[in-house]
Amino acid sequence: AGPVVERATLAPLSADSARAWLRELLRELLGRPHAYFLPCEAAFVHHARDPRGPLVAVLEEARGLLGDDDGPRALRSAYGPVPRPQDYPLPDEATARAMVARRLAPLLRALPEGT
């Protein structure tokens, strides 16, 4: 019905763990084109609802929140450097799960599951 803001405290990473995660994240993000729709908000919602459930269904729901070009956006990702991110295709379930695991694992481990 309106914007939802949730706060979460993340456990600290050691300097070595943080460097390793950031190194792999940069390698992934700079290593190839990324023409797909996979906002981080959807990954966080998926983790909070049911991480064993279908991720692509949550991605489809997130795409629906973006709507058209009129009116406010329901996702922060809509304000990034990619114009009309909702127009990009969704990755398949296995690909989406693998990308979320590689990119967000340290953050997701610190959050409660399925709440």
mmCIF file of N, CA and C in Angstrom:
data_model
loop_
_atom_site.group_PDB
_atom_site.id
_atom_site.type_symbol
_atom_site.label_atom_id
_atom_site.label_comp_id
_atom_site.label_asym_id
_atom_site.label_seq_id
_atom_site.Cartn_x
_atom_site.Cartn_y
_atom_site.Cartn_z
ATOM 1 N N ALA A 1 0.811 -1.192 0.000
ATOM 2 C CA ALA A 1 0.000 0.000 0.000
ATOM 3 C C ALA A 1 0.854 1.255 0.000
ATOM 4 N N GLY A 2 2.122 1.113 0.312
ATOM 5 C CA GLY A 2 3.023 2.254 0.325
ATOM 6 C C GLY A 2 4.445 1.773 0.516
ATOM 7 N N PRO A 3 5.384 2.691 0.585
ATOM 8 C CA PRO A 3 6.774 2.298 0.767
ATOM 9 C C PRO A 3 6.972 1.542 2.077
ATOM 10 N N VAL A 4 7.837 0.564 2.024
ATOM 11 C CA VAL A 4 8.184 -0.219 3.206
ATOM 12 C C VAL A 4 9.682 -0.091 3.414
ATOM 13 N N VAL A 5 10.065 0.253 4.616
ATOM 14 C CA VAL A 5 11.480 0.352 4.948
ATOM 15 C C VAL A 5 11.757 -0.636 6.068
ATOM 16 N N GLU A 6 12.725 -1.487 5.847
ATOM 17 C CA GLU A 6 13.135 -2.429 6.872
ATOM 18 C C GLU A 6 14.607 -2.209 7.149
ATOM 19 N N ARG A 7 14.956 -2.288 8.405
ATOM 20 C CA ARG A 7 16.358 -2.151 8.791
ATOM 21 C C ARG A 7 16.879 -3.503 9.228
ATOM 22 N N ALA A 8 18.128 -3.774 8.901
ATOM 23 C CA ALA A 8 18.759 -5.030 9.291
ATOM 24 C C ALA A 8 20.192 -4.735 9.683
ATOM 25 N N THR A 9 20.638 -5.386 10.720
ATOM 26 C CA THR A 9 22.022 -5.270 11.138
ATOM 27 C C THR A 9 22.779 -6.455 10.572
ATOM 28 N N LEU A 10 23.804 -6.181 9.811
ATOM 29 C CA LEU A 10 24.598 -7.230 9.198
ATOM 30 C C LEU A 10 25.839 -7.493 10.035
ATOM 31 N N ALA A 11 26.177 -8.751 10.140
ATOM 32 C CA ALA A 11 27.396 -9.113 10.870
ATOM 33 C C ALA A 11 28.602 -8.595 10.089
ATOM 34 N N PRO A 12 29.621 -8.155 10.802
ATOM 35 C CA PRO A 12 30.810 -7.659 10.095
ATOM 36 C C PRO A 12 31.567 -8.804 9.420
ATOM 37 N N LEU A 13 32.213 -8.472 8.321
ATOM 38 C CA LEU A 13 33.099 -9.409 7.638
ATOM 39 C C LEU A 13 34.528 -9.090 8.035
ATOM 40 N N SER A 14 35.361 -10.084 8.072
ATOM 41 C CA SER A 14 36.780 -9.815 8.284
ATOM 42 C C SER A 14 37.303 -9.076 7.056
ATOM 43 N N ALA A 15 38.404 -8.402 7.204
ATOM 44 C CA ALA A 15 38.978 -7.664 6.072
ATOM 45 C C ALA A 15 39.286 -8.610 4.913
ATOM 46 N N ASP A 16 39.820 -9.782 5.214
ATOM 47 C CA ASP A 16 40.138 -10.742 4.151
ATOM 48 C C ASP A 16 38.869 -11.248 3.457
ATOM 49 N N SER A 17 37.842 -11.542 4.232
ATOM 50 C CA SER A 17 36.581 -12.012 3.647
ATOM 51 C C SER A 17 35.941 -10.922 2.784
ATOM 52 N N ALA A 18 35.981 -9.693 3.265
ATOM 53 C CA ALA A 18 35.406 -8.577 2.513
ATOM 54 C C ALA A 18 36.158 -8.373 1.201
ATOM 55 N N ARG A 19 37.472 -8.415 1.249
ATOM 56 C CA ARG A 19 38.266 -8.251 0.022
ATOM 57 C C ARG A 19 37.980 -9.374 -0.969
ATOM 58 N N ALA A 20 37.897 -10.609 -0.496
ATOM 59 C CA ALA A 20 37.633 -11.751 -1.381
ATOM 60 C C ALA A 20 36.256 -11.620 -2.018
ATOM 61 N N TRP A 21 35.247 -11.257 -1.217
ATOM 62 C CA TRP A 21 33.894 -11.099 -1.751
ATOM 63 C C TRP A 21 33.854 -9.981 -2.787
ATOM 64 N N LEU A 22 34.456 -8.834 -2.467
ATOM 65 C CA LEU A 22 34.450 -7.712 -3.411
ATOM 66 C C LEU A 22 35.227 -8.032 -4.682
ATOM 67 N N ARG A 23 36.321 -8.757 -4.550
ATOM 68 C CA ARG A 23 37.104 -9.148 -5.725
ATOM 69 C C ARG A 23 36.250 -10.014 -6.655
ATOM 70 N N GLU A 24 35.562 -11.004 -6.104
ATOM 71 C CA GLU A 24 34.712 -11.885 -6.918
ATOM 72 C C GLU A 24 33.513 -11.133 -7.497
ATOM 73 N N LEU A 25 32.957 -10.216 -6.707
ATOM 74 C CA LEU A 25 31.828 -9.412 -7.181
ATOM 75 C C LEU A 25 32.250 -8.554 -8.374
ATOM 76 N N LEU A 26 33.374 -7.905 -8.275
ATOM 77 C CA LEU A 26 33.873 -7.099 -9.399
ATOM 78 C C LEU A 26 34.171 -7.961 -10.616
ATOM 79 N N ARG A 27 34.777 -9.106 -10.389
ATOM 80 C CA ARG A 27 35.082 -10.018 -11.495
ATOM 81 C C ARG A 27 33.785 -10.405 -12.219
ATOM 82 N N GLU A 28 32.764 -10.713 -11.448
ATOM 83 C CA GLU A 28 31.482 -11.095 -12.047
ATOM 84 C C GLU A 28 30.842 -9.931 -12.796
ATOM 85 N N LEU A 29 30.784 -8.773 -12.176
ATOM 86 C CA LEU A 29 30.075 -7.647 -12.769
ATOM 87 C C LEU A 29 30.806 -7.032 -13.960
ATOM 88 N N LEU A 30 32.117 -7.097 -13.961
ATOM 89 C CA LEU A 30 32.882 -6.503 -15.065
ATOM 90 C C LEU A 30 33.243 -7.512 -16.146
ATOM 91 N N GLY A 31 32.974 -8.785 -15.910
ATOM 92 C CA GLY A 31 33.420 -9.832 -16.815
ATOM 93 C C GLY A 31 32.561 -10.078 -18.036
ATOM 94 N N ARG A 32 31.314 -9.575 -18.049
ATOM 95 C CA ARG A 32 30.434 -9.839 -19.186
ATOM 96 C C ARG A 32 29.244 -8.895 -19.149
ATOM 97 N N PRO A 33 28.485 -8.829 -20.233
ATOM 98 C CA PRO A 33 27.285 -7.989 -20.240
ATOM 99 C C PRO A 33 26.223 -8.554 -19.284
ATOM 100 N N HIS A 34 25.350 -7.690 -18.830
ATOM 101 C CA HIS A 34 24.320 -8.084 -17.874
ATOM 102 C C HIS A 34 22.953 -7.565 -18.322
ATOM 103 N N ALA A 35 22.465 -8.118 -19.408
ATOM 104 C CA ALA A 35 21.192 -7.674 -19.971
ATOM 105 C C ALA A 35 20.053 -8.559 -19.456
ATOM 106 N N TYR A 36 19.724 -8.397 -18.175
ATOM 107 C CA TYR A 36 18.646 -9.161 -17.566
ATOM 108 C C TYR A 36 18.091 -8.354 -16.400
ATOM 109 N N PHE A 37 16.945 -8.755 -15.893
ATOM 110 C CA PHE A 37 16.302 -8.080 -14.779
ATOM 111 C C PHE A 37 16.519 -8.914 -13.518
ATOM 112 N N LEU A 38 17.302 -8.387 -12.583
ATOM 113 C CA LEU A 38 17.576 -9.075 -11.313
ATOM 114 C C LEU A 38 17.885 -8.038 -10.234
ATOM 115 N N PRO A 39 16.864 -7.298 -9.763
ATOM 116 C CA PRO A 39 17.112 -6.289 -8.727
ATOM 117 C C PRO A 39 17.403 -6.939 -7.374
ATOM 118 N N CYS A 40 18.306 -6.340 -6.634
ATOM 119 C CA CYS A 40 18.672 -6.897 -5.335
ATOM 120 C C CYS A 40 17.483 -6.952 -4.381
ATOM 121 N N GLU A 41 16.552 -6.019 -4.514
ATOM 122 C CA GLU A 41 15.377 -6.018 -3.628
ATOM 123 C C GLU A 41 14.618 -7.343 -3.731
ATOM 124 N N ALA A 42 14.505 -7.875 -4.940
ATOM 125 C CA ALA A 42 13.801 -9.141 -5.134
ATOM 126 C C ALA A 42 14.531 -10.281 -4.434
ATOM 127 N N ALA A 43 15.854 -10.262 -4.481
ATOM 128 C CA ALA A 43 16.625 -11.308 -3.793
ATOM 129 C C ALA A 43 16.418 -11.234 -2.282
ATOM 130 N N PHE A 44 16.356 -10.025 -1.737
ATOM 131 C CA PHE A 44 16.139 -9.880 -0.295
ATOM 132 C C PHE A 44 14.728 -10.323 0.100
ATOM 133 N N VAL A 45 13.734 -9.975 -0.709
ATOM 134 C CA VAL A 45 12.358 -10.398 -0.431
ATOM 135 C C VAL A 45 12.254 -11.914 -0.517
ATOM 136 N N HIS A 46 12.846 -12.497 -1.539
ATOM 137 C CA HIS A 46 12.834 -13.951 -1.701
ATOM 138 C C HIS A 46 13.438 -14.631 -0.483
ATOM 139 N N HIS A 47 14.560 -14.142 -0.017
ATOM 140 C CA HIS A 47 15.231 -14.713 1.155
ATOM 141 C C HIS A 47 14.352 -14.594 2.402
ATOM 142 N N ALA A 48 13.694 -13.457 2.557
ATOM 143 C CA ALA A 48 12.863 -13.237 3.739
ATOM 144 C C ALA A 48 11.586 -14.077 3.702
ATOM 145 N N ARG A 49 11.036 -14.285 2.521
ATOM 146 C CA ARG A 49 9.779 -15.047 2.411
ATOM 147 C C ARG A 49 10.023 -16.552 2.507
ATOM 148 N N ASP A 50 10.790 -17.062 1.537
ATOM 149 C CA ASP A 50 11.029 -18.504 1.462
ATOM 150 C C ASP A 50 12.178 -18.754 0.497
ATOM 151 N N PRO A 51 13.403 -18.832 1.000
ATOM 152 C CA PRO A 51 14.546 -18.992 0.096
ATOM 153 C C PRO A 51 14.535 -20.297 -0.700
ATOM 154 N N ARG A 52 13.692 -21.243 -0.310
ATOM 155 C CA ARG A 52 13.590 -22.487 -1.078
ATOM 156 C C ARG A 52 12.495 -22.397 -2.148
ATOM 157 N N GLY A 53 11.695 -21.346 -2.093
ATOM 158 C CA GLY A 53 10.642 -21.139 -3.089
ATOM 159 C C GLY A 53 11.219 -20.593 -4.386
ATOM 160 N N PRO A 54 10.374 -20.438 -5.394
ATOM 161 C CA PRO A 54 10.855 -19.967 -6.699
ATOM 162 C C PRO A 54 11.280 -18.489 -6.674
ATOM 163 N N LEU A 55 12.496 -18.248 -7.066
ATOM 164 C CA LEU A 55 13.029 -16.886 -7.139
ATOM 165 C C LEU A 55 12.439 -16.135 -8.328
ATOM 166 N N VAL A 56 12.256 -16.808 -9.448
ATOM 167 C CA VAL A 56 11.756 -16.137 -10.646
ATOM 168 C C VAL A 56 10.369 -15.542 -10.398
ATOM 169 N N ALA A 57 9.553 -16.180 -9.591
ATOM 170 C CA ALA A 57 8.232 -15.626 -9.275
ATOM 171 C C ALA A 57 8.367 -14.290 -8.552
ATOM 172 N N VAL A 58 9.353 -14.167 -7.680
ATOM 173 C CA VAL A 58 9.579 -12.902 -6.964
ATOM 174 C C VAL A 58 10.132 -11.855 -7.930
ATOM 175 N N LEU A 59 10.950 -12.280 -8.883
ATOM 176 C CA LEU A 59 11.448 -11.350 -9.899
ATOM 177 C C LEU A 59 10.292 -10.820 -10.749
ATOM 178 N N GLU A 60 9.367 -11.686 -11.106
ATOM 179 C CA GLU A 60 8.208 -11.243 -11.879
ATOM 180 C C GLU A 60 7.361 -10.255 -11.076
ATOM 181 N N GLU A 61 7.209 -10.522 -9.799
ATOM 182 C CA GLU A 61 6.471 -9.606 -8.930
ATOM 183 C C GLU A 61 7.171 -8.246 -8.864
ATOM 184 N N ALA A 62 8.490 -8.261 -8.744
ATOM 185 C CA ALA A 62 9.263 -7.012 -8.690
ATOM 186 C C ALA A 62 9.111 -6.235 -9.989
ATOM 187 N N ARG A 63 9.149 -6.929 -11.104
ATOM 188 C CA ARG A 63 8.985 -6.249 -12.392
ATOM 189 C C ARG A 63 7.620 -5.576 -12.456
ATOM 190 N N GLY A 64 6.611 -6.231 -11.930
ATOM 191 C CA GLY A 64 5.278 -5.654 -11.916
ATOM 192 C C GLY A 64 5.186 -4.392 -11.076
ATOM 193 N N LEU A 65 6.025 -4.273 -10.059
ATOM 194 C CA LEU A 65 6.020 -3.075 -9.211
ATOM 195 C C LEU A 65 6.568 -1.846 -9.922
ATOM 196 N N LEU A 66 7.331 -2.058 -10.975
ATOM 197 C CA LEU A 66 7.927 -0.925 -11.680
ATOM 198 C C LEU A 66 6.944 -0.249 -12.623
ATOM 199 N N GLY A 67 5.992 -0.996 -13.148
ATOM 200 C CA GLY A 67 4.952 -0.399 -13.981
ATOM 201 C C GLY A 67 5.487 0.321 -15.191
ATOM 202 N N ASP A 68 4.845 1.446 -15.502
ATOM 203 C CA ASP A 68 5.244 2.216 -16.667
ATOM 204 C C ASP A 68 6.077 3.423 -16.246
ATOM 205 N N ASP A 69 6.256 4.360 -17.142
ATOM 206 C CA ASP A 69 7.114 5.510 -16.858
ATOM 207 C C ASP A 69 6.454 6.589 -16.013
ATOM 208 N N ASP A 70 5.164 6.491 -15.757
ATOM 209 C CA ASP A 70 4.465 7.510 -14.978
ATOM 210 C C ASP A 70 4.391 7.084 -13.519
ATOM 211 N N GLY A 71 4.519 8.047 -12.634
ATOM 212 C CA GLY A 71 4.332 7.771 -11.219
ATOM 213 C C GLY A 71 5.605 7.341 -10.511
ATOM 214 N N PRO A 72 5.520 7.228 -9.188
ATOM 215 C CA PRO A 72 6.687 6.860 -8.391
ATOM 216 C C PRO A 72 7.055 5.392 -8.594
ATOM 217 N N ARG A 73 8.286 5.085 -8.351
ATOM 218 C CA ARG A 73 8.798 3.726 -8.511
ATOM 219 C C ARG A 73 8.786 3.004 -7.168
ATOM 220 N N ALA A 74 8.466 1.715 -7.192
ATOM 221 C CA ALA A 74 8.376 0.933 -5.965
ATOM 222 C C ALA A 74 9.704 0.279 -5.596
ATOM 223 N N LEU A 75 10.687 0.311 -6.472
ATOM 224 C CA LEU A 75 11.996 -0.282 -6.187
ATOM 225 C C LEU A 75 13.094 0.759 -6.349
ATOM 226 N N ARG A 76 14.057 0.728 -5.459
ATOM 227 C CA ARG A 76 15.192 1.645 -5.576
ATOM 228 C C ARG A 76 15.980 1.378 -6.857
ATOM 229 N N SER A 77 15.991 0.135 -7.305
ATOM 230 C CA SER A 77 16.711 -0.215 -8.528
ATOM 231 C C SER A 77 16.200 0.554 -9.743
ATOM 232 N N ALA A 78 14.981 1.041 -9.691
ATOM 233 C CA ALA A 78 14.426 1.806 -10.810
ATOM 234 C C ALA A 78 15.153 3.124 -11.010
ATOM 235 N N TYR A 79 15.872 3.581 -10.001
ATOM 236 C CA TYR A 79 16.552 4.878 -10.073
ATOM 237 C C TYR A 79 18.032 4.740 -10.415
ATOM 238 N N GLY A 80 18.451 3.568 -10.834
ATOM 239 C CA GLY A 80 19.854 3.343 -11.175
ATOM 240 C C GLY A 80 20.178 3.772 -12.590
ATOM 241 N N PRO A 81 21.337 3.367 -13.070
ATOM 242 C CA PRO A 81 21.814 3.820 -14.381
ATOM 243 C C PRO A 81 21.174 3.104 -15.568
ATOM 244 N N VAL A 82 20.348 2.091 -15.329
ATOM 245 C CA VAL A 82 19.746 1.339 -16.423
ATOM 246 C C VAL A 82 18.341 1.874 -16.688
ATOM 247 N N PRO A 83 18.108 2.435 -17.864
ATOM 248 C CA PRO A 83 16.755 2.920 -18.158
ATOM 249 C C PRO A 83 15.800 1.745 -18.366
ATOM 250 N N ARG A 84 14.598 1.852 -17.813
ATOM 251 C CA ARG A 84 13.543 0.854 -17.942
ATOM 252 C C ARG A 84 14.036 -0.567 -17.671
ATOM 253 N N PRO A 85 14.565 -0.828 -16.485
ATOM 254 C CA PRO A 85 15.100 -2.168 -16.192
ATOM 255 C C PRO A 85 14.059 -3.266 -16.329
ATOM 256 N N GLN A 86 12.780 -2.930 -16.146
ATOM 257 C CA GLN A 86 11.720 -3.928 -16.246
ATOM 258 C C GLN A 86 11.564 -4.488 -17.656
ATOM 259 N N ASP A 87 12.161 -3.833 -18.657
ATOM 260 C CA ASP A 87 12.067 -4.313 -20.030
ATOM 261 C C ASP A 87 13.047 -5.443 -20.335
ATOM 262 N N TYR A 88 13.994 -5.693 -19.443
ATOM 263 C CA TYR A 88 14.979 -6.744 -19.667
ATOM 264 C C TYR A 88 14.399 -8.102 -19.293
ATOM 265 N N PRO A 89 14.868 -9.169 -19.935
ATOM 266 C CA PRO A 89 14.339 -10.499 -19.618
ATOM 267 C C PRO A 89 14.802 -10.970 -18.231
ATOM 268 N N LEU A 90 14.030 -11.882 -17.673
ATOM 269 C CA LEU A 90 14.407 -12.498 -16.405
ATOM 270 C C LEU A 90 15.384 -13.636 -16.683
ATOM 271 N N PRO A 91 16.363 -13.833 -15.813
ATOM 272 C CA PRO A 91 17.189 -15.039 -15.955
ATOM 273 C C PRO A 91 16.349 -16.253 -15.562
ATOM 274 N N ASP A 92 16.753 -17.437 -16.018
ATOM 275 C CA ASP A 92 16.033 -18.631 -15.593
ATOM 276 C C ASP A 92 16.339 -18.890 -14.111
ATOM 277 N N GLU A 93 15.590 -19.773 -13.505
ATOM 278 C CA GLU A 93 15.675 -20.016 -12.060
ATOM 279 C C GLU A 93 17.095 -20.377 -11.610
ATOM 280 N N ALA A 94 17.725 -21.312 -12.289
ATOM 281 C CA ALA A 94 19.068 -21.757 -11.883
ATOM 282 C C ALA A 94 20.085 -20.627 -12.007
ATOM 283 N N THR A 95 20.013 -19.886 -13.093
ATOM 284 C CA THR A 95 20.949 -18.772 -13.302
ATOM 285 C C THR A 95 20.729 -17.684 -12.253
ATOM 286 N N ALA A 96 19.473 -17.347 -11.997
ATOM 287 C CA ALA A 96 19.166 -16.309 -10.998
ATOM 288 C C ALA A 96 19.675 -16.717 -9.622
ATOM 289 N N ARG A 97 19.444 -17.956 -9.229
ATOM 290 C CA ARG A 97 19.901 -18.431 -7.918
ATOM 291 C C ARG A 97 21.423 -18.394 -7.819
ATOM 292 N N ALA A 98 22.095 -18.792 -8.878
ATOM 293 C CA ALA A 98 23.560 -18.787 -8.869
ATOM 294 C C ALA A 98 24.099 -17.358 -8.759
ATOM 295 N N MET A 99 23.491 -16.428 -9.484
ATOM 296 C CA MET A 99 23.943 -15.036 -9.414
ATOM 297 C C MET A 99 23.714 -14.458 -8.022
ATOM 298 N N VAL A 100 22.553 -14.712 -7.438
ATOM 299 C CA VAL A 100 22.266 -14.210 -6.095
ATOM 300 C C VAL A 100 23.256 -14.799 -5.094
ATOM 301 N N ALA A 101 23.537 -16.087 -5.210
ATOM 302 C CA ALA A 101 24.483 -16.724 -4.286
ATOM 303 C C ALA A 101 25.872 -16.095 -4.402
ATOM 304 N N ARG A 102 26.337 -15.880 -5.620
ATOM 305 C CA ARG A 102 27.674 -15.308 -5.806
ATOM 306 C C ARG A 102 27.741 -13.858 -5.330
ATOM 307 N N ARG A 103 26.698 -13.105 -5.582
ATOM 308 C CA ARG A 103 26.750 -11.665 -5.324
ATOM 309 C C ARG A 103 26.334 -11.271 -3.914
ATOM 310 N N LEU A 104 25.383 -11.968 -3.342
ATOM 311 C CA LEU A 104 24.775 -11.496 -2.100
ATOM 312 C C LEU A 104 24.937 -12.434 -0.908
ATOM 313 N N ALA A 105 25.637 -13.536 -1.064
ATOM 314 C CA ALA A 105 25.732 -14.531 0.008
ATOM 315 C C ALA A 105 26.139 -13.939 1.359
ATOM 316 N N PRO A 106 27.179 -13.103 1.437
ATOM 317 C CA PRO A 106 27.549 -12.577 2.763
ATOM 318 C C PRO A 106 26.438 -11.748 3.406
ATOM 319 N N LEU A 107 25.670 -11.052 2.591
ATOM 320 C CA LEU A 107 24.577 -10.242 3.122
ATOM 321 C C LEU A 107 23.403 -11.125 3.542
ATOM 322 N N LEU A 108 23.054 -12.089 2.710
ATOM 323 C CA LEU A 108 21.909 -12.943 3.007
ATOM 324 C C LEU A 108 22.151 -13.830 4.223
ATOM 325 N N ARG A 109 23.397 -14.269 4.410
ATOM 326 C CA ARG A 109 23.713 -15.098 5.592
ATOM 327 C C ARG A 109 23.430 -14.360 6.892
ATOM 328 N N ALA A 110 23.493 -13.051 6.865
ATOM 329 C CA ALA A 110 23.299 -12.257 8.057
ATOM 330 C C ALA A 110 21.833 -11.949 8.337
ATOM 331 N N LEU A 111 20.945 -12.308 7.415
ATOM 332 C CA LEU A 111 19.522 -11.979 7.565
ATOM 333 C C LEU A 111 18.715 -13.222 7.912
ATOM 334 N N PRO A 112 17.631 -13.049 8.654
ATOM 335 C CA PRO A 112 16.779 -14.205 8.944
ATOM 336 C C PRO A 112 16.084 -14.695 7.689
ATOM 337 N N GLU A 113 15.855 -15.997 7.618
ATOM 338 C CA GLU A 113 15.166 -16.611 6.481
ATOM 339 C C GLU A 113 13.700 -16.780 6.762
ATOM 340 N N GLY A 114 12.927 -16.703 5.689
ATOM 341 C CA GLY A 114 11.534 -17.077 5.731
ATOM 342 C C GLY A 114 10.704 -16.469 6.843
ATOM 343 N N THR A 115 10.849 -15.177 7.059
ATOM 344 C CA THR A 115 10.088 -14.531 8.134
ATOM 345 C C THR A 115 8.768 -13.999 7.647
#
